[in-house]
Coordinates of C-alpha atoms and ligand atoms in Angstrom, one line a residue:
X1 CA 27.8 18.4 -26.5
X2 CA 31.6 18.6 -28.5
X3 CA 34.1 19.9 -27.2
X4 CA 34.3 22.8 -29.8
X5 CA 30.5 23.6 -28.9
X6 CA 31.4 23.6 -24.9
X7 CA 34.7 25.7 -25.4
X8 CA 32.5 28.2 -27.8
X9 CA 30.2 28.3 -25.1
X10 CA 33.0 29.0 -22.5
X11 CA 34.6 31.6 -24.6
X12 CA 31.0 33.8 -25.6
X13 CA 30.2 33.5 -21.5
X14 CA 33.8 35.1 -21.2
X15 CA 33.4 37.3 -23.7
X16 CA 29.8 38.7 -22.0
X17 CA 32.3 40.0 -19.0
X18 CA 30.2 38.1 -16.5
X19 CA 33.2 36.4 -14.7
X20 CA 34.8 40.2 -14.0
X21 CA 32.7 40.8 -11.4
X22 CA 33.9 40.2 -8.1
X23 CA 30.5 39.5 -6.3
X24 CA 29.9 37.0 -9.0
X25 CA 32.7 35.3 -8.4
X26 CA 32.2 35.3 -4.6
X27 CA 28.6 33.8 -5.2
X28 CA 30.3 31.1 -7.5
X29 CA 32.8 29.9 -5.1
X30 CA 29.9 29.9 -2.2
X31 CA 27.6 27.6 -4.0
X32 CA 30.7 25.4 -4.6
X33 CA 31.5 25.0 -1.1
X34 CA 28.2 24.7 -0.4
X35 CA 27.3 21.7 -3.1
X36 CA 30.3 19.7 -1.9
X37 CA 29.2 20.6 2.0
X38 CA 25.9 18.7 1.4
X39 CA 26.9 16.1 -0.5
X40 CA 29.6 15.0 1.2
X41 CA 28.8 11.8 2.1
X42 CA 28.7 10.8 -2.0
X43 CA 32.1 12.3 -1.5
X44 CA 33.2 10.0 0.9
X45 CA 31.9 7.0 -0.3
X46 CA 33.0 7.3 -3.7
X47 CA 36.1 7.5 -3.3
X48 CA 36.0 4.9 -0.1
X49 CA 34.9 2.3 -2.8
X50 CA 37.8 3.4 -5.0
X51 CA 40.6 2.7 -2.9
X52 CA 39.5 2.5 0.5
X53 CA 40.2 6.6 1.6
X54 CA 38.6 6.9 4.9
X55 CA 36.5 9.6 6.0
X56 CA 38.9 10.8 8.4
X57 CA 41.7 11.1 5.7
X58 CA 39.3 12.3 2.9
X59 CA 38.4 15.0 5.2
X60 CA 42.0 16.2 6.5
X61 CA 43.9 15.7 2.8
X62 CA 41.3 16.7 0.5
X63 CA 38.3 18.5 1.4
X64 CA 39.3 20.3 4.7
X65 CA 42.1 22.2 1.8
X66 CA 39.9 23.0 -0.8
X67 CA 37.1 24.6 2.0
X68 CA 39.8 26.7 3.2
X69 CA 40.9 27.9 -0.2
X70 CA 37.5 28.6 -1.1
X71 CA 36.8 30.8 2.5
X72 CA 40.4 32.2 1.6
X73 CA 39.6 33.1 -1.6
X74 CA 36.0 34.6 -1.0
X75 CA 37.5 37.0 1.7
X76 CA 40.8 38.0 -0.7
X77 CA 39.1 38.4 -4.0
X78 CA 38.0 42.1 -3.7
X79 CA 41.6 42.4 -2.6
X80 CA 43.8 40.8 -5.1
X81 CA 41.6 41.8 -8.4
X82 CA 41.9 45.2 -7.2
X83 CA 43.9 48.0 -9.1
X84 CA 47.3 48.3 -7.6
X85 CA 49.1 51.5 -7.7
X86 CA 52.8 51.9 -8.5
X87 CA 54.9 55.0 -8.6
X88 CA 55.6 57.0 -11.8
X89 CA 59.1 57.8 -13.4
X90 CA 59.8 61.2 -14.2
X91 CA 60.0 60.9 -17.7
X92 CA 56.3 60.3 -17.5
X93 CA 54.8 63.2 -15.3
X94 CA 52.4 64.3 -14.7
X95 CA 51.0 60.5 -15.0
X96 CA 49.3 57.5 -12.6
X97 CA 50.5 54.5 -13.4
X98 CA 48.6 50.9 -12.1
X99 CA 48.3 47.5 -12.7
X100 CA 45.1 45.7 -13.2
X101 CA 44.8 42.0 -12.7
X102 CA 42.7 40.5 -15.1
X103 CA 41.3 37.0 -15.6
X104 CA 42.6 35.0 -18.4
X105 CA 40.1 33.5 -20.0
X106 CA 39.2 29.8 -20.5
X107 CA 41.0 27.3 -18.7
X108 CA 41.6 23.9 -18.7
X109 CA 42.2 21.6 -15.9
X110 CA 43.7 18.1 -15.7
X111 CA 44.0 16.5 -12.3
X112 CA 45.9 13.2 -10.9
X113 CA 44.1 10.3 -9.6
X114 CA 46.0 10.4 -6.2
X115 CA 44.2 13.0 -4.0
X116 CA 41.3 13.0 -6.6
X117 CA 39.1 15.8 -5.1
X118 CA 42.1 17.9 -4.1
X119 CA 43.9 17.9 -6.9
X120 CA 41.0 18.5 -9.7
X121 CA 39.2 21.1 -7.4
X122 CA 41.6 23.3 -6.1
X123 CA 43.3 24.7 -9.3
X124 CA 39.6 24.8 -11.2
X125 CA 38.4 26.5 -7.9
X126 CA 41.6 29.2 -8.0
X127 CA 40.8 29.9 -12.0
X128 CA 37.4 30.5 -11.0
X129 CA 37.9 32.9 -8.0
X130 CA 40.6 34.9 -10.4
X131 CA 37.4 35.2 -12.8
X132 CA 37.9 32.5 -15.3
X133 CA 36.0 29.7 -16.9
X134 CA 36.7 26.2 -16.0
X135 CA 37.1 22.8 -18.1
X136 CA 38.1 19.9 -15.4
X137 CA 39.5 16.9 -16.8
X138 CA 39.6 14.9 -13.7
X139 CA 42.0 11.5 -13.7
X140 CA 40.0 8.4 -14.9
X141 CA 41.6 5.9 -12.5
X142 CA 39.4 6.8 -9.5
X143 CA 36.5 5.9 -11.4
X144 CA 33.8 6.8 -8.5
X145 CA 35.3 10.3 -8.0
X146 CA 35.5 11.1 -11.3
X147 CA 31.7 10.2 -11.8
X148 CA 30.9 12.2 -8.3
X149 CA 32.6 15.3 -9.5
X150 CA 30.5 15.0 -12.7
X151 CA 27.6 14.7 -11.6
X152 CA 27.6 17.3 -8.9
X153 CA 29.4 20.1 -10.6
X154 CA 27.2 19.6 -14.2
X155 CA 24.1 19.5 -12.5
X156 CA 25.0 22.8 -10.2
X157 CA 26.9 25.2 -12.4
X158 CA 25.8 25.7 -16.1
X159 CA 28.4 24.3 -18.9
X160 CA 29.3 27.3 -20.0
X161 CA 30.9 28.1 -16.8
X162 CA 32.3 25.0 -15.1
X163 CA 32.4 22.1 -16.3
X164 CA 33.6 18.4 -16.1
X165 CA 34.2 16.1 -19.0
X166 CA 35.0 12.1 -17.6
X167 CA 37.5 11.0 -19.7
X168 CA 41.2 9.4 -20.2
X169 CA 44.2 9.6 -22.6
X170 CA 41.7 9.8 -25.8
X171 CA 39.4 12.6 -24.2
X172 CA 42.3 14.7 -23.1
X173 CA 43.8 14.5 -26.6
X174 CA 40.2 16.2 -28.4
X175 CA 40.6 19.1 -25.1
X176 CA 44.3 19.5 -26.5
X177 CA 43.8 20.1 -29.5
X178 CA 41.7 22.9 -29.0
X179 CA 42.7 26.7 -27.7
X180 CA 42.9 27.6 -24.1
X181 CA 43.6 31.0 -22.6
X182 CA 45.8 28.6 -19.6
X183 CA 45.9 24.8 -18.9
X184 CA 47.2 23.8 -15.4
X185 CA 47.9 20.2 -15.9
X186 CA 49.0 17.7 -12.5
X187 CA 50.4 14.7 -13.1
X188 CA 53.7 12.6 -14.5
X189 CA 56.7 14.5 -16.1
X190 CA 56.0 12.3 -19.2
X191 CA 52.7 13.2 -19.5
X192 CA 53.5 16.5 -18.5
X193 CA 55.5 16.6 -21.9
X194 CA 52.9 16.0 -23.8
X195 CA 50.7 18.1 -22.4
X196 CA 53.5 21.1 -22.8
X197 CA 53.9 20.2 -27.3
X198 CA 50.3 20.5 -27.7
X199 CA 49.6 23.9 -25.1
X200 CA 52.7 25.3 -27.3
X201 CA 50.7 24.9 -30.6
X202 CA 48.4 27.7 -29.4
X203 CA 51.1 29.4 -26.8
X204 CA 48.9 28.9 -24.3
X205 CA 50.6 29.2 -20.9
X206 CA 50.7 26.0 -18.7
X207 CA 51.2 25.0 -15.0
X208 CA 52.5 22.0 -14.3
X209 CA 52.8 20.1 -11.5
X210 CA 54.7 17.0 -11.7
X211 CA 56.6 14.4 -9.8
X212 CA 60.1 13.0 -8.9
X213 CA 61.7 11.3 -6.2
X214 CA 61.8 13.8 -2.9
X215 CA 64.8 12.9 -0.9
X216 CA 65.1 13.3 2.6
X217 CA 68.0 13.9 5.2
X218 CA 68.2 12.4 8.0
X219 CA 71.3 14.0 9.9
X220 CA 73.4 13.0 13.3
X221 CA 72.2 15.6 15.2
X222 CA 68.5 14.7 14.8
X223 CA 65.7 13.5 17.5
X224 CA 65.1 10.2 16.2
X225 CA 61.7 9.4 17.4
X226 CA 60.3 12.2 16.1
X227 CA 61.8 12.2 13.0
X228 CA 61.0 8.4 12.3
X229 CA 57.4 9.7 13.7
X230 CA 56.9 12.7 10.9
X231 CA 58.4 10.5 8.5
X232 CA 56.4 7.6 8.9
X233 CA 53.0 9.6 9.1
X234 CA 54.2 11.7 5.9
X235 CA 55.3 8.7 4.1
X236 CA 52.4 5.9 4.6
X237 CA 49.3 8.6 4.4
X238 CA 47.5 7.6 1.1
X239 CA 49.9 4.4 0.5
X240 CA 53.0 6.5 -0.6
X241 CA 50.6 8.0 -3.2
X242 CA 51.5 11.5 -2.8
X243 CA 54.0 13.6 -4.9
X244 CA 55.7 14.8 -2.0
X245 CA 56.0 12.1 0.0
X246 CA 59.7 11.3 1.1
X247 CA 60.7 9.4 -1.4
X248 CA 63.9 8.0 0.0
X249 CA 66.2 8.6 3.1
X250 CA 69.5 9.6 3.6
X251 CA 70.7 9.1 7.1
X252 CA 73.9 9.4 8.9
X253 CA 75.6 5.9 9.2
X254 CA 76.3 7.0 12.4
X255 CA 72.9 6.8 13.2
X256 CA 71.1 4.4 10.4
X257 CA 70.9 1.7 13.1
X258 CA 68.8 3.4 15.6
X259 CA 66.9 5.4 13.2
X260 CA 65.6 2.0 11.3
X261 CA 64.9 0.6 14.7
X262 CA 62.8 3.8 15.1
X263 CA 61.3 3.7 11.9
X264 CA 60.0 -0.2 12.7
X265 CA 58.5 1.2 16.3
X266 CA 56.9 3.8 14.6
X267 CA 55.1 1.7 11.9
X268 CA 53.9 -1.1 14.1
X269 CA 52.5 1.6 16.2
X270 CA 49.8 2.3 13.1
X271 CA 50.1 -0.2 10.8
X272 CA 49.6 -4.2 10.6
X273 CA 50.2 -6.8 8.1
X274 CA 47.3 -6.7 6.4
X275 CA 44.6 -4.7 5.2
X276 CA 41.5 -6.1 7.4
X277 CA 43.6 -5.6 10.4
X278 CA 45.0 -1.2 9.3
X279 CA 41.2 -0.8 7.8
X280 CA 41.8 3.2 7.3
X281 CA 45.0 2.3 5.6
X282 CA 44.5 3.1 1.5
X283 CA 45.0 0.8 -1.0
X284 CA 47.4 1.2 -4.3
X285 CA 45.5 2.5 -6.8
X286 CA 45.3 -0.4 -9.3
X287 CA 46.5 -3.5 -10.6
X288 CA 49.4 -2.4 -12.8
X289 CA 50.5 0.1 -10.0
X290 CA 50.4 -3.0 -7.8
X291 CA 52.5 -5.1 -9.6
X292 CA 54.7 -2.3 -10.3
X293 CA 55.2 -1.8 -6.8
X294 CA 56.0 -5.3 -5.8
X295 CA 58.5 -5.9 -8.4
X296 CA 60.5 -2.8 -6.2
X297 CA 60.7 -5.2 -2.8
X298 CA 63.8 -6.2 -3.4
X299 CA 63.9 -9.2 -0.6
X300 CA 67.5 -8.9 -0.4
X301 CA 67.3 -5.3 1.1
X302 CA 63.9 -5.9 3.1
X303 CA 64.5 -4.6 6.7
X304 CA 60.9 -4.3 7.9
X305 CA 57.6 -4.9 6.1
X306 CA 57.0 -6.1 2.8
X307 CA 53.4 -8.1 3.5
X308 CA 50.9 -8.0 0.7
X309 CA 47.7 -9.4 -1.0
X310 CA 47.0 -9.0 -4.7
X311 CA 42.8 -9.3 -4.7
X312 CA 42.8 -6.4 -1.9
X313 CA 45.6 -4.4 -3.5
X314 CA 47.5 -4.1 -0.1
X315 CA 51.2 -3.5 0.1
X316 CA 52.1 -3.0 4.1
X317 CA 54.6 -0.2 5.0
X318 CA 57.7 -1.4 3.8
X319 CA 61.1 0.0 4.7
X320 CA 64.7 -1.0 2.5
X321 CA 67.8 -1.2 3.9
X322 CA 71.7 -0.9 2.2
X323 CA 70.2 0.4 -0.9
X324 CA 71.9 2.1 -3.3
X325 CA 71.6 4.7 -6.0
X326 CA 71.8 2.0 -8.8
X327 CA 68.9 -0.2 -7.5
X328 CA 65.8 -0.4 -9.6
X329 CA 63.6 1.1 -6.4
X330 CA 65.9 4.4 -6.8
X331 CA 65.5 4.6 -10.8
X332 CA 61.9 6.7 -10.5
X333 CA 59.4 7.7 -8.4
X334 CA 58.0 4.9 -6.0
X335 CA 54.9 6.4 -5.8
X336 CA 53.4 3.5 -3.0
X337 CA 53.8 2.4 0.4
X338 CA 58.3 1.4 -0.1
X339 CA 60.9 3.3 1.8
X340 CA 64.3 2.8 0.7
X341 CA 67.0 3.8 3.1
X342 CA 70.2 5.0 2.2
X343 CA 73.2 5.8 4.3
X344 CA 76.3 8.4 4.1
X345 CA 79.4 8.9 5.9
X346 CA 79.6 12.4 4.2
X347 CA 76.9 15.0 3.9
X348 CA 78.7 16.8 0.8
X349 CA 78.3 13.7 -1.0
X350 CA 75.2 12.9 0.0
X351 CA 74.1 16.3 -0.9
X352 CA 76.3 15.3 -5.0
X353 CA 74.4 12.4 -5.2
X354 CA 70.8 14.2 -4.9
X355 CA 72.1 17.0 -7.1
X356 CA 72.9 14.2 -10.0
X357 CA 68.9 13.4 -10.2
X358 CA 66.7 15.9 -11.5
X359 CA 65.5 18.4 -9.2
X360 CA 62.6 16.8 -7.2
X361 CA 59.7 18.6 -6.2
X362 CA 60.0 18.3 -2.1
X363 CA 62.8 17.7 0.0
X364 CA 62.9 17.3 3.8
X365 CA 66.0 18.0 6.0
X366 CA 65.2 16.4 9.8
X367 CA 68.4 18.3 11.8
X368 CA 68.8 20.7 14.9
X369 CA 72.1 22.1 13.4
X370 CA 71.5 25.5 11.6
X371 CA 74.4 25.0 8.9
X372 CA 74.0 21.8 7.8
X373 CA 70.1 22.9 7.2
X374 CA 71.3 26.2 5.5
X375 CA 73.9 24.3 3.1
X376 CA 71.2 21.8 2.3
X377 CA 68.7 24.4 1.7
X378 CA 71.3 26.2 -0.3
X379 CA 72.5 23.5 -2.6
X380 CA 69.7 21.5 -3.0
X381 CA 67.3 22.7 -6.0
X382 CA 64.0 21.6 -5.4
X383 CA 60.2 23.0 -5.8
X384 CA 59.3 23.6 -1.7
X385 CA 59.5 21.6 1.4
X386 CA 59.9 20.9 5.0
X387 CA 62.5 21.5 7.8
X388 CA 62.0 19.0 10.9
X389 CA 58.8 17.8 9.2
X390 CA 57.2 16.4 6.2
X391 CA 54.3 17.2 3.9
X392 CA 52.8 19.7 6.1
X393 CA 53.8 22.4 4.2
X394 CA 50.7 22.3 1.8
X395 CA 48.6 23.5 4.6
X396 CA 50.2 26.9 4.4
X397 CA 48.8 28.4 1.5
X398 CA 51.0 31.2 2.3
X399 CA 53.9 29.0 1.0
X400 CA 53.5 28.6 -3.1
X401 CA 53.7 24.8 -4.2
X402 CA 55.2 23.7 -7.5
X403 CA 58.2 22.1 -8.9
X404 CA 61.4 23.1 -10.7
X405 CA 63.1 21.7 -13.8
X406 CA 61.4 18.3 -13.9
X407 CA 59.4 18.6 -11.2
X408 CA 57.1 21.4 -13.1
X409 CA 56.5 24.8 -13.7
X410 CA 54.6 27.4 -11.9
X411 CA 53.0 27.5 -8.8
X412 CA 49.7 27.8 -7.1
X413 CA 47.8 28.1 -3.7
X414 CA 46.4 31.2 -2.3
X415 CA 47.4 34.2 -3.6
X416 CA 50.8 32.8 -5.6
X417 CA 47.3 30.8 -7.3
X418 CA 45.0 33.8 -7.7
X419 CA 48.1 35.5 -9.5
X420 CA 48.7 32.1 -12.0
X421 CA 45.3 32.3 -13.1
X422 CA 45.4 36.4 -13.8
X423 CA 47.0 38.9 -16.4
X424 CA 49.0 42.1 -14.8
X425 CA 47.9 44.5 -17.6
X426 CA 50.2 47.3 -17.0
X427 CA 48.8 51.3 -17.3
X428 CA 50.4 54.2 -17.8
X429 CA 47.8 56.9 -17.5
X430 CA 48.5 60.2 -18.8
X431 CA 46.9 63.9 -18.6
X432 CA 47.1 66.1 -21.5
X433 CA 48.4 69.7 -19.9
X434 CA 52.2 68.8 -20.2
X435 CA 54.0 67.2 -22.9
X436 CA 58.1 68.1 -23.1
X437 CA 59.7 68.4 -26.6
X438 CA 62.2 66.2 -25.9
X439 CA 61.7 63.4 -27.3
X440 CA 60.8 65.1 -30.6
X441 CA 62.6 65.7 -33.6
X442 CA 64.6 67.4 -34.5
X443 CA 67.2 65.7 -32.4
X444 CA 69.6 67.8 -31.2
X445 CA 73.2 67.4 -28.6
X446 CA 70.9 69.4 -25.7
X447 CA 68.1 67.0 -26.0
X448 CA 70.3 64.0 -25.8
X449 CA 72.0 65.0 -22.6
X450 CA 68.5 66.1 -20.9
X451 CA 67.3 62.7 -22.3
X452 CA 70.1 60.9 -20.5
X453 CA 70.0 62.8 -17.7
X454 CA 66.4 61.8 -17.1
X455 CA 66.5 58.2 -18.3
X456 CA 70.0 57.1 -16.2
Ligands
NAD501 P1 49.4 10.8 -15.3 O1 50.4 11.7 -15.9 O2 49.4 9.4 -15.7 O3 47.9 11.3 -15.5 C1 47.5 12.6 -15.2 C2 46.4 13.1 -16.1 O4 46.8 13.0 -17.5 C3 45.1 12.2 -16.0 O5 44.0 13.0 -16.0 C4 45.2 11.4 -17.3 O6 43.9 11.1 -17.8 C5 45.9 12.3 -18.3 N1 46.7 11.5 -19.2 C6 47.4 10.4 -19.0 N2 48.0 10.0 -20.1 C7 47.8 10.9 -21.1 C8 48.2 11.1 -22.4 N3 49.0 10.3 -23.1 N4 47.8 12.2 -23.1 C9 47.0 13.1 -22.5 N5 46.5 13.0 -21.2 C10 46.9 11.9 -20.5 O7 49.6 10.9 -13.7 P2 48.9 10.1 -12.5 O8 49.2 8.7 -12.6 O9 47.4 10.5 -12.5 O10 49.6 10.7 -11.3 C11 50.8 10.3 -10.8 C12 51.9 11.3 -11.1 O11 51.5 12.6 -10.8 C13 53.1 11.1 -10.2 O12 54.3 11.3 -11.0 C14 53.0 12.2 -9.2 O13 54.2 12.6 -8.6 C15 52.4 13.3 -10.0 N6 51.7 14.2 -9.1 C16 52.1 15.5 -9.0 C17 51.4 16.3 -8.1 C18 51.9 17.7 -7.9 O14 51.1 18.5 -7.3 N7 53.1 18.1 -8.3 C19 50.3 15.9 -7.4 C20 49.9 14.6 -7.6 C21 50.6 13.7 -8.5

């Protein structure tokens, strides 16, 4: 089927007012939860054989998020598409006024390859509890996921529904050029360009969530060891291929020395040098992302690591040292298993130097002293993040995640989600017993001073 013939579809299955009801809804996201629950072992090994996820880590990073959005969401729907009551002005009485969230329409999703099931099924799963249709564009690079997800959600839910088209750069190009009510788009900020022209040529509202390089301080007043511990777990998990992985570190000279020293201790506790010996440790996505990566080792600045194998795709946890702002590894996002290190003498212009880059979307401030965390969090733009830890902020879907300037626009997870995927059609709701001449012609001095009176 076309695309125009699936989006038709999509739009007459809107149009029949079948997604408005709540209990629908609930059953949808149910038989979701429950087609992924028994099939999860395709799950696994799909994305095992496409760059050696583990159970363990598919589990915790992918699937154990999306089941609790799903339970989230089946429990909150009745809640948040519920009429909410506001107060009336008095210009208006007697009135009710209310707001009634409605769903938008049909959506389109494109996910990232990196957490493959995460990152394709959460937003489609959000547009779908807030009443929507769904088109998921999942990433091509994972090849086995994106055949998985296929195959389990186009055999389970009927296309005019939920559905996923496989596809890259050329199939994403047909979905753009036709009309959705919302696109929520994951990936790079140049993509994420392209994907904001061609949503503008039908003003249809986009999410995106993007990238950058997330910085994080490392001040004097720290506990090493368990800083170099968060750090290390937040920034090897998935190779470095997460968006808000720490990017790069900014540590107190004062204590860079002991702070490396922790970072080694903590790495050779979990990691080896090579990938038959750290078998649950992922590997970089493909090729050209491997060869990318390795060009960033700059063995002048190697302090610990650096150990890789082109046939396997394995780069070992690999930390920099004495690096700079002007070296290549601190142009753009590393996106891999590199750590560049950076020290300051001076937080203020450590804090200048992040502020120069675009706003990333995470930061991470590792201190015990309240001001220097409040000036950070103050000064620092960024889209969410992490005090005395990394990363572990996306299991509060209480917290909204998205970016800011370059690192996206909007935000989703839990209710902040619900709310993205849902219009607040505003009501004023009259009676007809009472209607004031006021605001009537002809105008005269009397009426303009009650008029004022009432309106300031
Ligand atoms: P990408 O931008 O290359 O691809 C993302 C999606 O866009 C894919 O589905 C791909 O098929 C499609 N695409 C690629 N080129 C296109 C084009 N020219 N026209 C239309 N569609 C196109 O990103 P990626 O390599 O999959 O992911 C890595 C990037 O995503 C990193 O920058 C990372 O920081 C970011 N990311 C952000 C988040 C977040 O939640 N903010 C999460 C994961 C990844």
């Amino acid at each position: 089927m076309g695309i125009t013939d699936l989006l038709q579809q999509q739009q007459n299955f809107f149009d029949s007012n079948a997604t408005k009801s709540v209990a629908f809804r609930i059953e949808q996201l149910k038989k979701l939860k429950g087609v992924l629950k028994s099939n999860e072992d395709l799950l696994y090994q799909a994305i095992y054989e496409d760059f050696g996820k583990s159970e363990f880590e598919t589990y915790t990073t992918e699937l154990a998020i999306i089941y609790h959005e799903i339970s989230s969401y089946i429990k909150n729907t009745p809640k948040w598409s519920k009429r909410k009551n506001v107060a009336t002005n008095l210009v208006n009485f007697p009135a009710k006024s209310y707001i009634l969230p409605e769903p938008l329409g049909t959506t389109l999703v494109i996910g990232a390859w990196n957490y493959p099931y995460q990152l394709s099924l959460l937003p489609a799963l959000t547009a779908l509890a807030a009443g929507n249709t769904v088109i998921l564009k999942p990433s091509e690079l994972p090849k086995n996921t994106a055949r998985v997800l296929a195959e389990l959600i186009n055999s389970n839910f009927p296309s005019h529904y939920f559905y996923v088209v496989e596809g890259g750069i050329e199939e994403t190009t047909e979905l753009l050029k036709h009309r959705f009510d919302k696109i929520f788009f994951t990936g790079s900020t140049t993509v994420g360009r392209i994907i904001y022209q061609a949503a503008a040529n039908h003003l249809t509202p986009v999410i995106l969530e993007l990238g950058g390089k997330s910085p994080t301080f490392v001040l004097k007043d720290t506990n090493i060891q368990m800083t170099a511990k968060r750090i290390v777990w937040a920034k090897f998990l998935n190779a470095g291929q997460t968006c808000v992985a720490p990017d790069y570190i900014l540590v107190d000279k004062s204590i860079e020395v002991a702070f490396l020293e922790a970072l080694k201790v903590e790495i050779e506790k979990h990691y080896k040098a090579s990938h038959s010996e750290t078998p649950n440790y992922l590997k970089i996505i493909n090729a050209s992302n491997f060869e990318r990566l390795m060009k960033l080792i700059d063995q002048y600045k190697l302090y610990y690591g650096g150990y890789s194998n082109k046939e396997e795709r394995f780069i070992s946890p690999t930390v920099l040292h004495n690096v700079s702002f002007e070296d290549e590894v601190m142009q753009d996002e590393i996106f891999g298993p590199i750590l560049p290190v950076i020290s300051f003498n001076d937080l203020d212009e450590a804090i200048q130097l992040v502020k120069n880059k675009p706003r990333p979307l995470s930061c991470y401030i590792y201190s015990k002293s309240n001001n220097s965390i409040k000036k950070i969090l103050k000064e620092v733009s960024f889209g969410g993040g992490a005090v005395n830890d990394s990363l572990m902020q996306l299991t509060n879907s209480k917290l909204p995640f998205g970016g800011v300037g370059f690192s996206g626009m909007g935000a989703y997870h839990g209710k902040t989600g619900f709310d993205a995927f849902s219009h607040q059609k505003s009501i004023l709701h009259k009676r007809f017993w009472l209607e004031p001449k006021t605001k009537y012609s002809p105008y005269t001095k009397m009426k303009l001073r009650m008029v004022k009176w009432l309106m300031e």
